[in-house]
mmCIF file of C-alpha atoms in Angstrom:
data_model
loop_
_atom_site.group_PDB
_atom_site.id
_atom_site.type_symbol
_atom_site.label_atom_id
_atom_site.label_comp_id
_atom_site.label_asym_id
_atom_site.label_seq_id
_atom_site.Cartn_x
_atom_site.Cartn_y
_atom_site.Cartn_z
ATOM 1 C CA MET A 1 4.735 -8.184 -16.000
ATOM 2 C CA PRO A 2 2.001 -5.652 -16.897
ATOM 3 C CA VAL A 3 2.055 -2.422 -14.881
ATOM 4 C CA LEU A 4 -1.541 -2.936 -13.717
ATOM 5 C CA ILE A 5 -0.792 -6.398 -12.319
ATOM 6 C CA ALA A 6 2.307 -5.073 -10.515
ATOM 7 C CA LEU A 7 0.276 -2.191 -9.095
ATOM 8 C CA LEU A 8 -2.502 -4.485 -7.859
ATOM 9 C CA LEU A 9 -0.074 -6.974 -6.327
ATOM 10 C CA GLY A 10 1.876 -4.172 -4.649
ATOM 11 C CA LEU A 11 -1.341 -2.733 -3.219
ATOM 12 C CA LEU A 12 -2.422 -6.188 -2.062
ATOM 13 C CA GLN A 13 0.923 -6.784 -0.354
ATOM 14 C CA GLY A 14 0.970 -3.446 1.455
ATOM 15 C CA LEU A 15 -2.609 -3.558 2.685
ATOM 16 C CA THR A 16 -3.025 -7.195 3.660
ATOM 17 C CA VAL A 17 0.272 -7.548 5.547
ATOM 18 C CA PHE A 18 -0.527 -4.746 7.984
ATOM 19 C CA LEU A 19 -4.306 -4.784 8.137
ATOM 20 C CA PRO A 20 -5.763 -7.786 10.029
ATOM 21 C CA ILE A 21 -7.446 -9.254 6.956
ATOM 22 C CA SER A 22 -4.897 -11.992 6.075
ATOM 23 C CA GLU A 23 -2.355 -11.658 3.307
ATOM 24 C CA THR A 24 -2.242 -15.404 2.611
ATOM 25 C CA GLY A 25 -6.023 -15.593 2.635
ATOM 26 C CA HIS A 26 -6.457 -12.864 0.035
ATOM 27 C CA ARG A 27 -3.709 -14.270 -2.154
ATOM 28 C CA ALA A 28 -5.222 -17.739 -2.010
ATOM 29 C CA LEU A 29 -8.721 -16.507 -2.827
ATOM 30 C CA LEU A 30 -7.589 -14.275 -5.686
ATOM 31 C CA TYR A 31 -5.478 -17.068 -7.138
ATOM 32 C CA ASN A 32 -8.105 -19.814 -6.729
ATOM 33 C CA LEU A 33 -10.988 -17.785 -8.126
ATOM 34 C CA PHE A 34 -9.367 -15.294 -10.506
ATOM 35 C CA GLY A 35 -5.842 -16.603 -11.156
ATOM 36 C CA LEU A 36 -4.191 -13.391 -9.884
ATOM 37 C CA ASP A 37 -0.694 -14.048 -8.546
ATOM 38 C CA VAL A 38 2.951 -13.225 -9.207
ATOM 39 C CA PRO A 39 3.742 -14.857 -12.580
ATOM 40 C CA GLU A 40 6.532 -17.419 -12.859
ATOM 41 C CA GLY A 41 9.995 -16.004 -13.516
ATOM 42 C CA HIS A 42 9.463 -12.796 -11.541
ATOM 43 C CA GLY A 43 11.515 -13.641 -8.458
ATOM 44 C CA VAL A 44 12.886 -10.106 -8.302
ATOM 45 C CA PHE A 45 9.367 -8.749 -7.874
ATOM 46 C CA THR A 46 8.702 -11.139 -4.975
ATOM 47 C CA LEU A 47 11.976 -10.005 -3.402
ATOM 48 C CA LEU A 48 10.946 -6.358 -3.742
ATOM 49 C CA MET A 49 7.593 -7.078 -2.117
ATOM 50 C CA HIS A 50 9.298 -8.490 0.989
ATOM 51 C CA ILE A 51 11.748 -5.584 1.072
ATOM 52 C CA SER A 52 8.841 -3.155 0.832
ATOM 53 C CA THR A 53 7.316 -4.739 3.943
ATOM 54 C CA LEU A 54 10.575 -4.194 5.831
ATOM 55 C CA ILE A 55 10.786 -0.588 4.651
ATOM 56 C CA SER A 56 7.192 0.148 5.699
ATOM 57 C CA ILE A 57 7.921 -1.174 9.202
ATOM 58 C CA SER A 58 11.135 0.843 9.354
ATOM 59 C CA LEU A 59 9.312 4.050 8.407
ATOM 60 C CA VAL A 60 6.684 3.615 11.126
ATOM 61 C CA TYR A 61 8.976 2.316 13.877
ATOM 62 C CA ARG A 62 12.298 3.867 12.902
ATOM 63 C CA ARG A 63 13.094 5.150 16.420
ATOM 64 C CA GLU A 64 12.150 1.905 18.158
ATOM 65 C CA LEU A 65 14.080 -0.201 15.639
ATOM 66 C CA SER A 66 17.105 2.037 15.951
ATOM 67 C CA ALA A 67 17.070 1.629 19.742
ATOM 68 C CA VAL A 68 16.739 -2.170 19.473
ATOM 69 C CA LEU A 69 19.585 -2.440 16.967
ATOM 70 C CA SER A 70 21.792 -0.110 19.004
ATOM 71 C CA ASP A 71 21.236 -1.975 22.279
ATOM 72 C CA GLY A 72 21.620 -5.332 20.521
ATOM 73 C CA ALA A 73 24.985 -4.244 19.098
ATOM 74 C CA ASP A 74 26.114 -3.003 22.521
ATOM 75 C CA PHE A 75 25.066 -6.305 24.091
ATOM 76 C CA LEU A 76 27.138 -8.291 21.579
ATOM 77 C CA ARG A 77 30.113 -6.043 22.295
ATOM 78 C CA GLY A 78 29.770 -6.693 26.015
ATOM 79 C CA ARG A 79 28.718 -3.164 26.880
ATOM 80 C CA ILE A 80 25.438 -4.323 28.461
ATOM 81 C CA PRO A 81 25.601 -6.711 31.468
ATOM 82 C CA ASP A 82 24.336 -10.234 30.841
ATOM 83 C CA ASP A 83 21.392 -9.983 33.239
ATOM 84 C CA PRO A 84 18.413 -12.366 33.176
ATOM 85 C CA VAL A 85 15.421 -10.889 31.390
ATOM 86 C CA SER A 86 13.177 -11.553 34.381
ATOM 87 C CA GLU A 87 15.261 -9.307 36.650
ATOM 88 C CA GLY A 88 14.226 -6.250 34.653
ATOM 89 C CA ARG A 89 17.647 -4.585 34.689
ATOM 90 C CA MET A 90 18.040 -4.594 30.924
ATOM 91 C CA SER A 91 16.902 -1.656 28.862
ATOM 92 C CA GLY A 92 13.464 -1.825 27.256
ATOM 93 C CA PRO A 93 14.822 -2.237 23.699
ATOM 94 C CA MET A 94 17.160 -5.065 24.782
ATOM 95 C CA ARG A 95 14.341 -6.884 26.558
ATOM 96 C CA LEU A 96 12.169 -6.450 23.485
ATOM 97 C CA LEU A 97 14.872 -7.990 21.285
ATOM 98 C CA ILE A 98 15.224 -11.036 23.539
ATOM 99 C CA LEU A 99 11.465 -11.475 23.835
ATOM 100 C CA VAL A 100 11.111 -11.362 20.041
ATOM 101 C CA VAL A 101 13.696 -14.160 19.820
ATOM 102 C CA ILE A 102 11.727 -16.190 22.375
ATOM 103 C CA GLY A 103 8.469 -15.512 20.536
ATOM 104 C CA THR A 104 9.990 -16.728 17.271
ATOM 105 C CA LEU A 105 10.686 -20.230 18.648
ATOM 106 C CA PRO A 106 7.173 -21.648 17.962
ATOM 107 C CA LEU A 107 7.446 -20.470 14.357
ATOM 108 C CA VAL A 108 10.813 -22.217 13.971
ATOM 109 C CA LEU A 109 9.359 -25.437 15.377
ATOM 110 C CA SER A 110 6.478 -25.255 12.875
ATOM 111 C CA VAL A 111 8.804 -25.141 9.822
ATOM 112 C CA PRO A 112 8.627 -28.938 9.180
ATOM 113 C CA PHE A 113 4.856 -28.602 8.775
ATOM 114 C CA SER A 114 4.894 -25.446 6.624
ATOM 115 C CA ALA A 115 4.599 -27.298 3.300
ATOM 116 C CA ARG A 116 1.503 -29.203 4.404
ATOM 117 C CA ILE A 117 -0.022 -26.064 5.859
ATOM 118 C CA GLY A 118 0.740 -24.132 2.676
ATOM 119 C CA ALA A 119 -1.077 -26.770 0.617
ATOM 120 C CA LEU A 120 -4.305 -25.667 2.291
ATOM 121 C CA THR A 121 -4.301 -22.533 0.105
ATOM 122 C CA ALA A 122 -5.849 -24.633 -2.656
ATOM 123 C CA TYR A 123 -9.057 -25.085 -0.663
ATOM 124 C CA THR A 124 -11.131 -21.941 -1.019
ATOM 125 C CA VAL A 125 -13.773 -22.966 1.517
ATOM 126 C CA PHE A 126 -11.112 -23.713 4.135
ATOM 127 C CA VAL A 127 -9.354 -20.378 3.566
ATOM 128 C CA SER A 128 -12.675 -18.521 3.722
ATOM 129 C CA ALA A 129 -13.600 -20.270 6.965
ATOM 130 C CA ALA A 130 -10.204 -19.321 8.443
ATOM 131 C CA MET A 131 -10.842 -15.679 7.511
ATOM 132 C CA ILE A 132 -14.231 -15.810 9.234
ATOM 133 C CA LEU A 133 -12.541 -17.287 12.314
ATOM 134 C CA THR A 134 -10.044 -14.407 12.267
ATOM 135 C CA GLY A 135 -13.003 -12.049 12.175
ATOM 136 C CA VAL A 136 -14.443 -13.691 15.278
ATOM 137 C CA ILE A 137 -11.113 -13.268 17.106
ATOM 138 C CA LEU A 138 -10.920 -9.590 16.138
ATOM 139 C CA PHE A 139 -14.525 -8.949 17.159
ATOM 140 C CA VAL A 140 -14.083 -10.583 20.560
ATOM 141 C CA SER A 141 -10.787 -8.733 21.135
ATOM 142 C CA ASP A 142 -12.411 -5.429 20.295
ATOM 143 C CA LYS A 143 -15.595 -5.808 22.285
ATOM 144 C CA LEU A 144 -14.794 -7.935 25.322
ATOM 145 C CA ILE A 145 -11.117 -7.643 26.293
ATOM 146 C CA VAL A 146 -10.156 -5.029 28.876
ATOM 147 C CA THR A 147 -6.915 -3.441 27.683
ATOM 148 C CA GLY A 148 -3.964 -3.468 30.071
ATOM 149 C CA ARG A 149 -0.859 -1.330 30.283
ATOM 150 C CA ARG A 150 1.972 -3.856 30.112
ATOM 151 C CA THR A 151 4.962 -3.154 27.861
ATOM 152 C CA GLU A 152 8.317 -4.760 27.094
ATOM 153 C CA ARG A 153 9.479 -3.897 30.611
ATOM 154 C CA THR A 154 6.800 -5.998 32.287
ATOM 155 C CA MET A 155 5.989 -8.740 29.768
ATOM 156 C CA THR A 156 7.570 -12.153 30.285
ATOM 157 C CA GLY A 157 8.981 -14.969 28.218
ATOM 158 C CA VAL A 158 5.692 -16.838 28.705
ATOM 159 C CA ASP A 159 3.846 -13.915 27.122
ATOM 160 C CA ALA A 160 6.239 -14.033 24.192
ATOM 161 C CA LEU A 161 5.697 -17.778 23.743
ATOM 162 C CA PHE A 162 1.909 -17.397 23.748
ATOM 163 C CA ILE A 163 2.082 -14.691 21.080
ATOM 164 C CA GLY A 164 4.670 -16.704 19.162
ATOM 165 C CA LEU A 165 2.285 -19.661 19.173
ATOM 166 C CA ALA A 166 -0.400 -17.387 17.705
ATOM 167 C CA GLN A 167 2.054 -16.373 14.981
ATOM 168 C CA ALA A 168 2.720 -20.037 14.181
ATOM 169 C CA ILE A 169 -1.027 -20.688 13.956
ATOM 170 C CA ALA A 170 -1.246 -17.754 11.549
ATOM 171 C CA LEU A 171 0.668 -19.873 9.012
ATOM 172 C CA ILE A 172 -2.773 -21.317 8.262
ATOM 173 C CA PRO A 173 -4.012 -19.563 5.097
ATOM 174 C CA GLY A 174 -6.770 -17.136 5.983
ATOM 175 C CA VAL A 175 -5.577 -16.400 9.522
ATOM 176 C CA SER A 176 -4.174 -12.887 9.896
ATOM 177 C CA ARG A 177 -0.798 -12.855 11.610
ATOM 178 C CA ILE A 178 -0.934 -9.262 12.814
ATOM 179 C CA GLY A 179 -4.577 -9.726 13.785
ATOM 180 C CA VAL A 180 -4.155 -12.785 16.016
ATOM 181 C CA THR A 181 -0.809 -11.761 17.527
ATOM 182 C CA THR A 182 -2.147 -8.321 18.428
ATOM 183 C CA SER A 183 -5.289 -9.907 19.900
ATOM 184 C CA VAL A 184 -3.279 -12.323 22.042
ATOM 185 C CA GLY A 185 -1.164 -9.396 23.238
ATOM 186 C CA LEU A 186 -4.327 -7.631 24.355
ATOM 187 C CA VAL A 187 -5.470 -10.801 26.124
ATOM 188 C CA ARG A 188 -2.146 -10.900 27.978
ATOM 189 C CA GLY A 189 -2.762 -7.370 29.275
ATOM 190 C CA PHE A 190 -0.529 -5.400 26.900
ATOM 191 C CA GLY A 191 -1.193 -1.757 26.170
ATOM 192 C CA LYS A 192 -2.844 -1.126 22.799
ATOM 193 C CA ASP A 193 0.158 0.507 21.135
ATOM 194 C CA PHE A 194 2.565 -2.072 22.506
ATOM 195 C CA SER A 195 0.354 -4.965 21.379
ATOM 196 C CA VAL A 196 0.664 -3.767 17.788
ATOM 197 C CA ARG A 197 4.358 -2.960 18.097
ATOM 198 C CA PHE A 198 5.283 -6.358 19.504
ATOM 199 C CA ALA A 199 3.173 -8.101 16.840
ATOM 200 C CA VAL A 200 5.005 -6.171 14.117
ATOM 201 C CA PHE A 201 8.456 -6.730 15.610
ATOM 202 C CA LEU A 202 7.705 -10.422 16.030
ATOM 203 C CA SER A 203 7.094 -10.628 12.275
ATOM 204 C CA LEU A 204 10.535 -9.215 11.435
ATOM 205 C CA PRO A 205 12.518 -12.493 11.644
ATOM 206 C CA SER A 206 10.186 -14.192 9.143
ATOM 207 C CA VAL A 207 10.300 -11.116 6.887
ATOM 208 C CA LEU A 208 14.113 -11.226 6.900
ATOM 209 C CA VAL A 209 14.104 -14.960 6.143
ATOM 210 C CA SER A 210 11.664 -14.353 3.271
ATOM 211 C CA ILE A 211 14.012 -11.701 1.865
ATOM 212 C CA VAL A 212 16.953 -14.112 1.926
ATOM 213 C CA VAL A 213 14.952 -16.931 0.324
ATOM 214 C CA SER A 214 13.554 -14.574 -2.325
ATOM 215 C CA LEU A 215 17.048 -13.285 -3.037
ATOM 216 C CA PHE A 216 18.208 -16.751 -4.081
ATOM 217 C CA SER A 217 15.072 -17.162 -6.182
ATOM 218 C CA ALA A 218 15.697 -13.787 -7.817
ATOM 219 C CA PHE A 219 19.236 -14.817 -8.805
ATOM 220 C CA LYS A 220 17.808 -17.989 -10.310
ATOM 221 C CA ASP A 221 15.129 -16.181 -12.335
ATOM 222 C CA GLY A 222 17.311 -13.272 -13.361
ATOM 223 C CA LEU A 223 16.277 -9.639 -13.784
ATOM 224 C CA GLN A 224 13.536 -9.076 -16.334
ATOM 225 C CA LEU A 225 14.636 -5.684 -17.665
ATOM 226 C CA THR A 226 11.445 -5.310 -19.688
ATOM 227 C CA SER A 227 9.496 -5.460 -16.431
ATOM 228 C CA PHE A 228 11.708 -3.087 -14.448
ATOM 229 C CA PHE A 229 9.229 -0.193 -14.595
ATOM 230 C CA SER A 230 6.403 -2.474 -13.473
ATOM 231 C CA TYR A 231 8.537 -3.744 -10.593
ATOM 232 C CA LEU A 232 9.299 -0.177 -9.537
ATOM 233 C CA ILE A 233 5.625 0.829 -9.579
ATOM 234 C CA GLY A 234 4.601 -2.207 -7.525
ATOM 235 C CA PHE A 235 7.460 -1.613 -5.089
ATOM 236 C CA ILE A 236 6.566 2.044 -4.463
ATOM 237 C CA VAL A 237 2.846 1.293 -4.159
ATOM 238 C CA SER A 238 3.549 -1.527 -1.689
ATOM 239 C CA ILE A 239 5.669 0.729 0.551
ATOM 240 C CA ALA A 240 3.090 3.518 0.553
ATOM 241 C CA ALA A 241 0.165 1.153 1.112
ATOM 242 C CA GLY A 242 2.039 -0.689 3.860
ATOM 243 C CA TYR A 243 2.906 2.515 5.691
ATOM 244 C CA LEU A 244 -0.673 3.805 5.556
ATOM 245 C CA ALA A 245 -2.123 0.400 6.475
ATOM 246 C CA LEU A 246 0.105 0.002 9.541
ATOM 247 C CA GLN A 247 -0.661 3.516 10.757
ATOM 248 C CA THR A 248 -4.374 2.859 10.194
ATOM 249 C CA PHE A 249 -4.243 -0.400 12.138
ATOM 250 C CA ARG A 250 -2.514 1.309 15.068
ATOM 251 C CA ILE A 251 -5.267 3.907 15.209
ATOM 252 C CA CYS A 252 -7.996 1.266 14.942
ATOM 253 C CA VAL A 253 -6.557 -0.753 17.830
ATOM 254 C CA ARG A 254 -6.135 2.401 19.904
ATOM 255 C CA LYS A 255 -9.772 3.411 19.322
ATOM 256 C CA ARG A 256 -11.156 -0.155 19.531
ATOM 257 C CA LYS A 257 -12.291 -0.254 15.903
ATOM 258 C CA MET A 258 -11.061 -3.732 14.954
ATOM 259 C CA ARG A 259 -14.654 -4.898 14.658
ATOM 260 C CA TYR A 260 -14.831 -3.168 11.276
ATOM 261 C CA PHE A 261 -12.161 -5.522 9.969
ATOM 262 C CA ALA A 262 -14.096 -8.387 11.534
ATOM 263 C CA VAL A 263 -17.214 -7.426 9.574
ATOM 264 C CA TYR A 264 -15.120 -7.202 6.395
ATOM 265 C CA LEU A 265 -13.755 -10.707 6.966
ATOM 266 C CA PHE A 266 -17.237 -12.084 7.635
ATOM 267 C CA VAL A 267 -18.515 -10.628 4.357
ATOM 268 C CA VAL A 268 -15.509 -11.695 2.259
ATOM 269 C CA GLY A 269 -15.463 -15.183 3.763
ATOM 270 C CA ILE A 270 -19.155 -15.800 3.133
ATOM 271 C CA VAL A 271 -19.061 -14.315 -0.393
ATOM 272 C CA MET A 272 -16.001 -16.390 -1.331
ATOM 273 C CA ILE A 273 -17.657 -19.586 -0.109
ATOM 274 C CA ILE A 274 -20.692 -18.798 -2.259
ATOM 275 C CA LEU A 275 -18.529 -17.919 -5.285
ATOM 276 C CA ASN A 276 -16.594 -21.162 -4.873
ATOM 277 C CA TYR A 277 -19.746 -23.082 -5.756
ATOM 278 C CA ILE A 278 -20.761 -20.726 -8.546
ATOM 279 C CA VAL A 279 -17.594 -19.903 -10.472
#
């Protein structure tokens, strides 16, 4: 794999996963119109891209993740009482862990349809339209929704299911997962910072599954030693870009600046539709 391709793909991974501009949408458009994608036989690179996403999240939310993992381990050891989530006696991190599990259920139920949904990536106009729709959601969230103050201590399982449903809908190519899940969190009255944090934490189960699946693929493809330097460059760029993108998105949500991403999606969606009929 050429270094430039690895660098571009690493940058694409880091930016589009954590900015509300749709990773799947950009990949589909770049592949359909320009043929840019991870070449066959580079399963290790795909694995590294998913690991880089996990590392970026860990760098931004290291304290919160540590608390969740610690409380989760204590719960499994029986050190935390088995209280119902609704009673509010559990610690914040433990409630967050349980609510993430609840929010993941719609995504699990959508697995049988994932292949058909994934096939939609071949339709440039559809993907572009989905990106424009994401822009509309971001614009409305930014301009019209009154932000609440709810956090993991006051959100409910119903909230988690609603946001989980948004995550399942984000399987559609062109729909931004972090964009729609954060927007639904704001609709449900979450605080700005918590809306982003829950959206990111809700993505962790699918990231971990992607790592496991990519690991098997990497064993099948084998390590391309001639491409090791390229892999390393793409990996480092993806981590750095992901960290900066997630921090940027947090600031934008806090300052109600998501409309800028909406404008970007409007422009890209319209341009890609036009290019589809020209190229």
